[in-house]
Amino acid sequence: METLYWKNNTLYLLDQTKLPHTIEYVECNNYKETIDAIKTMVVRGAPAIGVTAAYAMALAELEGVDLKTAGDEIKLARPTAINLFWAVDKVLENVEQGKDAVSIAIEMQKEDIEINKKIGEYGNTIIEENDTILTHCNAGALACAGYGTALGVIRAANENNKNINVICDETRPVLQGARLSVFEMQQENIPVKLIVDGAAGHMMQKGEVDKVVIGADRVAKGGVANKIGSLMVALAAKRYDVPFYVAAPISTFDFENNIFDTTIEQRDSDEVLKINGKYISKEETIVENPAFDIVESDLITGIITEEGIKKAL
Ligand code: MRU
Protein backbone atom coordinates (compact mmCIF):
# COMPACT_ATOMS: atom_id res chain seq x y z
CA MET A 1 0.00 0.00 0.00
CA GLU A 2 1.58 3.26 -1.09
CA THR A 3 1.24 6.52 0.85
CA LEU A 4 1.12 8.36 -2.46
CA TYR A 5 1.69 7.76 -6.15
CA TRP A 6 1.87 9.72 -9.36
CA LYS A 7 0.07 8.49 -12.46
CA ASN A 8 -0.96 10.23 -15.69
CA ASN A 9 -0.07 13.66 -14.29
CA THR A 10 -2.28 13.11 -11.25
CA LEU A 11 -1.26 12.70 -7.62
CA TYR A 12 -3.03 9.99 -5.64
CA LEU A 13 -2.91 10.22 -1.84
CA LEU A 14 -3.93 7.42 0.48
CA ASP A 15 -6.65 9.06 2.61
CA GLN A 16 -5.16 8.76 6.10
CA THR A 17 -8.23 10.29 7.72
CA LYS A 18 -10.09 7.05 6.89
CA LEU A 19 -7.49 4.50 7.99
CA PRO A 20 -7.39 1.78 9.19
CA HIS A 21 -10.93 0.77 8.23
CA THR A 22 -11.20 2.24 4.73
CA ILE A 23 -8.51 2.20 2.10
CA GLU A 24 -9.23 4.93 -0.37
CA TYR A 25 -7.10 7.25 -2.50
CA VAL A 26 -7.83 10.95 -2.98
CA GLU A 27 -7.09 12.27 -6.47
CA CYS A 28 -5.31 15.62 -6.75
CA ASN A 29 -5.54 17.12 -10.22
CA ASN A 30 -4.17 20.54 -9.35
CA TYR A 31 -1.95 22.17 -6.77
CA LYS A 32 -4.81 23.77 -4.82
CA GLU A 33 -6.46 20.37 -4.23
CA THR A 34 -3.07 19.14 -3.03
CA ILE A 35 -2.79 22.04 -0.55
CA ASP A 36 -6.25 21.11 0.79
CA ALA A 37 -5.18 17.49 1.22
CA ILE A 38 -2.19 18.61 3.33
CA LYS A 39 -4.37 20.97 5.42
CA THR A 40 -7.04 18.35 6.10
CA MET A 41 -4.42 15.70 6.88
CA VAL A 42 -5.41 13.32 4.08
CA VAL A 43 -1.61 13.17 3.92
CA ARG A 44 0.47 13.97 7.02
CA GLY A 45 3.87 13.31 8.55
CA ALA A 46 6.81 15.58 7.80
CA PRO A 47 8.53 13.67 4.95
CA ALA A 48 5.20 12.76 3.28
CA ILE A 49 4.13 16.41 3.47
CA GLY A 50 7.46 17.33 1.83
CA VAL A 51 7.08 14.90 -1.07
CA THR A 52 3.42 15.93 -1.52
CA ALA A 53 4.49 19.59 -1.63
CA ALA A 54 6.97 18.70 -4.39
CA TYR A 55 4.14 17.08 -6.37
CA ALA A 56 1.97 20.16 -5.72
CA MET A 57 4.73 22.16 -7.42
CA ALA A 58 4.72 19.63 -10.28
CA LEU A 59 0.96 20.11 -10.69
CA ALA A 60 1.37 23.90 -10.59
CA GLU A 61 3.97 23.62 -13.34
CA LEU A 62 1.59 21.53 -15.48
CA GLU A 63 -1.17 24.10 -14.84
CA GLY A 64 1.15 26.85 -16.08
CA VAL A 65 1.06 28.67 -12.72
CA ASP A 66 4.06 30.76 -11.68
CA LEU A 67 6.02 28.43 -9.41
CA LYS A 68 7.15 31.10 -6.97
CA THR A 69 3.49 32.10 -6.38
CA ALA A 70 2.37 28.48 -6.05
CA GLY A 71 5.29 27.77 -3.72
CA ASP A 72 4.30 30.63 -1.42
CA GLU A 73 0.74 29.26 -1.22
CA ILE A 74 1.91 25.68 -0.63
CA LYS A 75 4.13 26.87 2.22
CA LEU A 76 1.02 28.11 4.04
CA ALA A 77 -0.58 24.64 4.17
CA ARG A 78 0.92 23.67 7.55
CA PRO A 79 3.53 25.62 9.55
CA THR A 80 5.56 23.20 11.68
CA ALA A 81 7.11 20.46 9.51
CA ILE A 82 10.14 22.05 7.86
CA ASN A 83 10.11 19.42 5.10
CA LEU A 84 7.26 21.35 3.43
CA PHE A 85 9.41 24.48 3.06
CA TRP A 86 12.51 22.45 2.19
CA ALA A 87 10.68 20.61 -0.60
CA VAL A 88 9.21 23.74 -2.19
CA ASP A 89 12.61 25.48 -2.13
CA LYS A 90 14.36 22.41 -3.53
CA VAL A 91 11.93 22.26 -6.47
CA LEU A 92 12.36 26.01 -7.13
CA GLU A 93 16.18 25.72 -7.07
CA ASN A 94 16.18 22.76 -9.45
CA VAL A 95 13.69 24.36 -11.82
CA GLU A 96 15.95 27.42 -11.97
CA GLN A 97 18.73 25.08 -13.06
CA GLY A 98 16.56 23.85 -15.95
CA LYS A 99 14.98 20.68 -14.53
CA ASP A 100 11.24 20.03 -14.59
CA ALA A 101 9.25 19.87 -11.36
CA VAL A 102 7.64 16.50 -12.15
CA SER A 103 10.96 14.66 -12.41
CA ILE A 104 12.29 16.38 -9.28
CA ALA A 105 9.20 15.28 -7.30
CA ILE A 106 9.56 11.69 -8.55
CA GLU A 107 13.25 11.74 -7.55
CA MET A 108 12.42 13.13 -4.09
CA GLN A 109 9.86 10.37 -3.54
CA LYS A 110 12.42 7.66 -4.39
CA GLU A 111 15.15 9.31 -2.34
CA ASP A 112 12.91 9.52 0.72
CA ILE A 113 12.52 5.73 0.84
CA GLU A 114 16.30 5.20 0.40
CA ILE A 115 17.03 7.70 3.18
CA ASN A 116 14.57 5.97 5.53
CA LYS A 117 16.22 2.62 4.89
CA LYS A 118 19.58 4.14 5.89
CA ILE A 119 17.97 5.59 9.04
CA GLY A 120 16.69 2.08 9.70
CA GLU A 121 20.18 0.59 9.32
CA TYR A 122 21.71 3.05 11.80
CA GLY A 123 18.73 2.77 14.11
CA ASN A 124 18.98 -1.00 14.17
CA THR A 125 22.40 -0.69 15.87
CA ILE A 126 20.82 0.79 19.02
CA ILE A 127 18.06 -1.82 19.30
CA GLU A 128 18.87 -4.87 21.39
CA GLU A 129 17.32 -8.35 21.27
CA ASN A 130 13.90 -8.49 22.97
CA ASP A 131 13.61 -4.69 23.30
CA THR A 132 10.22 -3.12 23.84
CA ILE A 133 10.10 0.16 21.96
CA LEU A 134 7.57 2.87 22.66
CA THR A 135 6.64 5.28 19.87
CA HIS A 136 4.37 8.30 19.70
CA CYS A 137 2.23 9.43 16.78
CA ASN A 138 3.05 7.88 13.40
CA ALA A 139 6.52 8.26 11.95
CA GLY A 140 6.00 5.28 9.70
CA ALA A 141 5.70 4.45 6.01
CA LEU A 142 2.46 6.44 6.01
CA ALA A 143 4.27 9.55 7.25
CA CYS A 144 6.85 9.25 4.47
CA ALA A 145 7.07 8.09 0.87
CA GLY A 146 7.59 4.65 2.44
CA TYR A 147 9.38 2.58 5.14
CA GLY A 148 9.25 5.30 7.81
CA THR A 149 11.72 6.95 10.17
CA ALA A 150 10.90 5.83 13.75
CA LEU A 151 8.90 2.88 12.43
CA GLY A 152 11.70 2.38 9.87
CA VAL A 153 14.05 1.74 12.81
CA ILE A 154 11.50 -0.72 14.19
CA ARG A 155 11.10 -2.37 10.75
CA ALA A 156 14.88 -2.73 10.41
CA ALA A 157 15.18 -4.28 13.89
CA ASN A 158 12.38 -6.68 13.01
CA GLU A 159 14.07 -7.57 9.69
CA ASN A 160 17.16 -8.35 11.78
CA ASN A 161 15.12 -10.78 13.92
CA LYS A 162 15.58 -8.82 17.14
CA ASN A 163 12.31 -10.16 18.55
CA ILE A 164 11.07 -6.70 19.42
CA ASN A 165 7.77 -5.54 20.87
CA VAL A 166 6.22 -2.18 20.15
CA ILE A 167 4.02 0.06 22.28
CA CYS A 168 2.07 2.76 20.44
CA ASP A 169 0.64 5.78 22.23
CA GLU A 170 -2.83 6.41 20.80
CA THR A 171 -1.84 10.07 20.16
CA ARG A 172 -4.88 12.22 20.85
CA PRO A 173 -6.57 14.02 19.25
CA VAL A 174 -6.09 12.71 15.70
CA LEU A 175 -5.07 9.23 16.89
CA GLN A 176 -2.20 8.66 14.48
CA GLY A 177 -0.79 6.09 16.91
CA ALA A 178 -3.98 4.06 17.28
CA ARG A 179 -5.11 4.35 13.67
CA LEU A 180 -1.85 4.38 11.72
CA SER A 181 1.15 3.06 13.71
CA VAL A 182 -0.73 0.09 15.13
CA PHE A 183 -2.04 -0.65 11.61
CA GLU A 184 1.48 -0.57 10.14
CA MET A 185 2.81 -2.88 12.84
CA GLN A 186 -0.06 -5.31 12.39
CA GLN A 187 0.54 -5.40 8.65
CA GLU A 188 4.16 -6.42 9.30
CA ASN A 189 3.21 -8.89 12.05
CA ILE A 190 5.30 -6.97 14.57
CA PRO A 191 3.91 -7.51 18.10
CA VAL A 192 2.21 -4.28 19.12
CA LYS A 193 0.29 -2.99 22.10
CA LEU A 194 -1.86 0.16 22.10
CA ILE A 195 -1.95 2.42 25.15
CA VAL A 196 -3.63 5.73 25.93
CA ASP A 197 -1.19 8.67 25.96
CA GLY A 198 -1.48 9.00 29.73
CA ALA A 199 -0.19 5.44 30.24
CA ALA A 200 3.29 6.03 28.78
CA GLY A 201 4.82 7.19 32.08
CA HIS A 202 3.22 4.29 33.93
CA MET A 203 4.69 1.75 31.47
CA MET A 204 8.16 3.27 31.92
CA GLN A 205 7.82 3.36 35.70
CA LYS A 206 7.01 -0.35 35.60
CA GLY A 207 10.19 -0.97 33.57
CA GLU A 208 8.25 -2.15 30.52
CA VAL A 209 9.87 0.16 28.00
CA ASP A 210 13.49 -0.29 26.87
CA LYS A 211 13.66 2.53 24.35
CA VAL A 212 11.57 5.36 23.00
CA VAL A 213 11.89 6.15 19.29
CA ILE A 214 9.84 8.98 17.77
CA GLY A 215 9.98 11.04 14.57
CA ALA A 216 10.36 14.80 14.17
CA ASP A 217 8.73 17.66 12.33
CA ARG A 218 11.73 19.88 12.88
CA VAL A 219 15.16 19.51 14.47
CA ALA A 220 16.93 22.74 15.37
CA LYS A 221 19.24 24.28 17.95
CA GLY A 222 17.76 23.52 21.35
CA GLY A 223 15.62 20.50 20.51
CA VAL A 224 13.06 18.79 18.34
CA ALA A 225 9.45 19.64 17.46
CA ASN A 226 7.16 16.64 17.18
CA LYS A 227 3.55 15.62 17.78
CA ILE A 228 1.90 16.97 20.91
CA GLY A 229 2.63 14.66 23.82
CA SER A 230 6.24 13.95 22.76
CA LEU A 231 7.51 16.24 25.52
CA MET A 232 5.67 14.34 28.25
CA VAL A 233 7.03 11.05 26.92
CA ALA A 234 10.56 12.50 26.93
CA LEU A 235 10.21 13.79 30.48
CA ALA A 236 9.03 10.39 31.71
CA ALA A 237 11.85 8.68 29.80
CA LYS A 238 14.41 10.93 31.51
CA ARG A 239 12.89 10.17 34.92
CA TYR A 240 13.07 6.41 34.38
CA ASP A 241 16.38 6.29 32.44
CA VAL A 242 14.81 5.07 29.22
CA PRO A 243 16.95 6.05 26.17
CA PHE A 244 14.98 8.53 24.06
CA TYR A 245 15.79 8.60 20.33
CA VAL A 246 14.49 10.73 17.50
CA ALA A 247 14.65 9.34 13.94
CA ALA A 248 14.64 11.99 11.23
CA PRO A 249 16.19 12.72 7.83
CA ILE A 250 18.54 15.69 7.39
CA SER A 251 15.73 17.40 5.43
CA THR A 252 13.95 17.81 8.79
CA PHE A 253 16.89 19.81 10.21
CA ASP A 254 16.60 23.57 10.43
CA PHE A 255 20.18 24.83 10.80
CA GLU A 256 19.18 28.49 10.85
CA ASN A 257 16.69 28.94 13.66
CA ASN A 258 16.27 28.05 17.29
CA ILE A 259 13.67 25.33 17.91
CA PHE A 260 11.69 27.72 20.10
CA ASP A 261 11.19 29.96 17.04
CA THR A 262 9.15 27.16 15.41
CA THR A 263 5.52 27.99 14.74
CA ILE A 264 3.45 25.44 16.61
CA GLU A 265 0.35 24.69 14.56
CA GLN A 266 -2.93 25.25 16.39
CA ARG A 267 -5.68 23.07 14.96
CA ASP A 268 -9.45 23.18 15.08
CA SER A 269 -11.08 22.76 18.48
CA ASP A 270 -13.44 20.11 17.09
CA GLU A 271 -10.51 17.68 16.92
CA VAL A 272 -10.51 17.74 20.72
CA LEU A 273 -14.21 18.34 21.37
CA LYS A 274 -15.53 15.52 19.20
CA ILE A 275 -14.99 11.79 19.06
CA ASN A 276 -16.49 10.02 16.05
CA GLY A 277 -18.44 13.15 15.19
CA LYS A 278 -20.04 13.44 18.66
CA TYR A 279 -19.30 16.19 21.16
CA ILE A 280 -17.67 14.80 24.29
CA SER A 281 -17.69 18.24 25.95
CA LYS A 282 -20.19 21.03 25.46
CA GLU A 283 -19.80 22.65 22.04
CA GLU A 284 -18.97 26.04 23.61
CA THR A 285 -16.06 24.63 25.68
CA ILE A 286 -12.88 26.64 25.27
CA VAL A 287 -10.16 24.47 23.76
CA GLU A 288 -6.47 24.85 23.03
CA ASN A 289 -5.26 22.36 20.45
CA PRO A 290 -1.51 22.68 19.77
CA ALA A 291 -0.53 19.96 17.29
CA PHE A 292 3.15 19.84 18.28
CA ASP A 293 5.45 20.40 21.23
CA ILE A 294 9.17 20.76 21.74
CA VAL A 295 11.47 18.19 23.29
CA GLU A 296 14.57 19.94 24.59
CA SER A 297 18.00 18.64 23.54
CA ASP A 298 19.02 17.43 27.01
CA LEU A 299 16.11 14.97 26.98
CA ILE A 300 17.29 13.38 23.72
CA THR A 301 19.78 10.48 23.71
CA GLY A 302 20.46 10.73 19.98
CA ILE A 303 19.06 11.64 16.59
CA ILE A 304 19.11 8.80 14.08
CA THR A 305 19.68 10.19 10.58
CA GLU A 306 20.74 8.80 7.20
CA GLU A 307 24.25 10.07 8.03
CA GLY A 308 24.48 8.26 11.35
CA ILE A 309 23.42 8.92 14.93
CA LYS A 310 23.95 12.53 15.93
CA LYS A 311 23.74 14.50 19.14
CA ALA A 312 20.76 16.84 19.40
CA LEU A 313 21.62 20.38 18.24
O1 MRU B 1 0.21 16.09 12.51
P1 MRU B 1 1.01 15.02 11.83
O2 MRU B 1 0.32 13.71 11.79
O3 MRU B 1 1.52 15.47 10.49
O4 MRU B 1 2.27 14.85 12.78
C1 MRU B 1 3.23 13.88 12.45
C2 MRU B 1 4.33 13.77 13.44
O5 MRU B 1 4.38 14.45 14.44
C3 MRU B 1 5.43 12.82 13.08
O6 MRU B 1 5.99 12.27 14.23
C4 MRU B 1 6.53 13.58 12.30
O7 MRU B 1 5.97 14.29 11.26
C5 MRU B 1 7.56 12.66 11.77
S1 MRU B 1 6.98 11.65 10.46
C6 MRU B 1 8.29 10.71 9.93
PDB file of C-alpha atoms and ligand atoms in Angstrom, residues 16 38 41 43-49 78 81 83 116 136-144 148-151 171 174 176 180 214-218 225-228 230 247-249 252 265 267 291-292, ligand 1:
ATOM      1  CA  GLN A  16      -5.158   8.762   6.096  1.00  0.00           C
ATOM      2  CA  ILE A  38      -2.193  18.615   3.328  1.00  0.00           C
ATOM      3  CA  MET A  41      -4.416  15.698   6.880  1.00  0.00           C
ATOM      4  CA  VAL A  43      -1.612  13.175   3.924  1.00  0.00           C
ATOM      5  CA  ARG A  44       0.475  13.967   7.019  1.00  0.00           C
ATOM      6  CA  GLY A  45       3.874  13.309   8.555  1.00  0.00           C
ATOM      7  CA  ALA A  46       6.810  15.581   7.801  1.00  0.00           C
ATOM      8  CA  PRO A  47       8.533  13.670   4.946  1.00  0.00           C
ATOM      9  CA  ALA A  48       5.195  12.762   3.282  1.00  0.00           C
ATOM     10  CA  ILE A  49       4.133  16.412   3.467  1.00  0.00           C
ATOM     11  CA  ARG A  78       0.924  23.674   7.553  1.00  0.00           C
ATOM     12  CA  ALA A  81       7.114  20.463   9.513  1.00  0.00           C
ATOM     13  CA  ASN A  83      10.112  19.418   5.096  1.00  0.00           C
ATOM     14  CA  ASN A 116      14.574   5.974   5.530  1.00  0.00           C
ATOM     15  CA  HIS A 136       4.372   8.296  19.705  1.00  0.00           C
ATOM     16  CA  CYS A 137       2.230   9.428  16.778  1.00  0.00           C
ATOM     17  CA  ASN A 138       3.050   7.881  13.402  1.00  0.00           C
ATOM     18  CA  ALA A 139       6.523   8.258  11.948  1.00  0.00           C
ATOM     19  CA  GLY A 140       5.997   5.278   9.698  1.00  0.00           C
ATOM     20  CA  ALA A 141       5.699   4.448   6.006  1.00  0.00           C
ATOM     21  CA  LEU A 142       2.460   6.439   6.012  1.00  0.00           C
ATOM     22  CA  ALA A 143       4.271   9.555   7.247  1.00  0.00           C
ATOM     23  CA  CYS A 144       6.855   9.251   4.469  1.00  0.00           C
ATOM     24  CA  GLY A 148       9.250   5.298   7.814  1.00  0.00           C
ATOM     25  CA  THR A 149      11.719   6.954  10.169  1.00  0.00           C
ATOM     26  CA  ALA A 150      10.899   5.829  13.748  1.00  0.00           C
ATOM     27  CA  LEU A 151       8.902   2.877  12.427  1.00  0.00           C
ATOM     28  CA  THR A 171      -1.844  10.074  20.161  1.00  0.00           C
ATOM     29  CA  VAL A 174      -6.085  12.708  15.702  1.00  0.00           C
ATOM     30  CA  GLN A 176      -2.197   8.660  14.476  1.00  0.00           C
ATOM     31  CA  LEU A 180      -1.848   4.377  11.721  1.00  0.00           C
ATOM     32  CA  ILE A 214       9.842   8.981  17.766  1.00  0.00           C
ATOM     33  CA  GLY A 215       9.977  11.044  14.571  1.00  0.00           C
ATOM     34  CA  ALA A 216      10.357  14.801  14.166  1.00  0.00           C
ATOM     35  CA  ASP A 217       8.735  17.660  12.328  1.00  0.00           C
ATOM     36  CA  ARG A 218      11.732  19.876  12.880  1.00  0.00           C
ATOM     37  CA  ALA A 225       9.453  19.643  17.462  1.00  0.00           C
ATOM     38  CA  ASN A 226       7.155  16.644  17.184  1.00  0.00           C
ATOM     39  CA  LYS A 227       3.550  15.615  17.783  1.00  0.00           C
ATOM     40  CA  ILE A 228       1.901  16.969  20.911  1.00  0.00           C
ATOM     41  CA  SER A 230       6.237  13.947  22.764  1.00  0.00           C
ATOM     42  CA  ALA A 247      14.648   9.338  13.944  1.00  0.00           C
ATOM     43  CA  ALA A 248      14.644  11.986  11.227  1.00  0.00           C
ATOM     44  CA  PRO A 249      16.189  12.725   7.833  1.00  0.00           C
ATOM     45  CA  THR A 252      13.951  17.812   8.792  1.00  0.00           C
ATOM     46  CA  GLU A 265       0.353  24.686  14.558  1.00  0.00           C
ATOM     47  CA  ARG A 267      -5.676  23.071  14.962  1.00  0.00           C
ATOM     48  CA  ALA A 291      -0.526  19.963  17.292  1.00  0.00           C
ATOM     49  CA  PHE A 292       3.152  19.837  18.281  1.00  0.00           C
TER      50      PHE A 292
HETATM   51  O1  MRU B   1       0.214  16.091  12.508  1.00  0.00           O
HETATM   52  P1  MRU B   1       1.014  15.023  11.830  1.00  0.00           P
HETATM   53  O2  MRU B   1       0.322  13.712  11.789  1.00  0.00           O
HETATM   54  O3  MRU B   1       1.521  15.466  10.485  1.00  0.00           O
HETATM   55  O4  MRU B   1       2.275  14.850  12.785  1.00  0.00           O
HETATM   56  C1  MRU B   1       3.226  13.877  12.453  1.00  0.00           C
HETATM   57  C2  MRU B   1       4.329  13.766  13.442  1.00  0.00           C
HETATM   58  O5  MRU B   1       4.377  14.450  14.444  1.00  0.00           O
HETATM   59  C3  MRU B   1       5.428  12.822  13.085  1.00  0.00           C
HETATM   60  O6  MRU B   1       5.995  12.269  14.231  1.00  0.00           O
HETATM   61  C4  MRU B   1       6.529  13.578  12.298  1.00  0.00           C
HETATM   62  O7  MRU B   1       5.975  14.293  11.260  1.00  0.00           O
HETATM   63  C5  MRU B   1       7.563  12.656  11.774  1.00  0.00           C
HETATM   64  S1  MRU B   1       6.984  11.651  10.459  1.00  0.00           S
HETATM   65  C6  MRU B   1       8.287  10.708   9.929  1.00  0.00           C
END
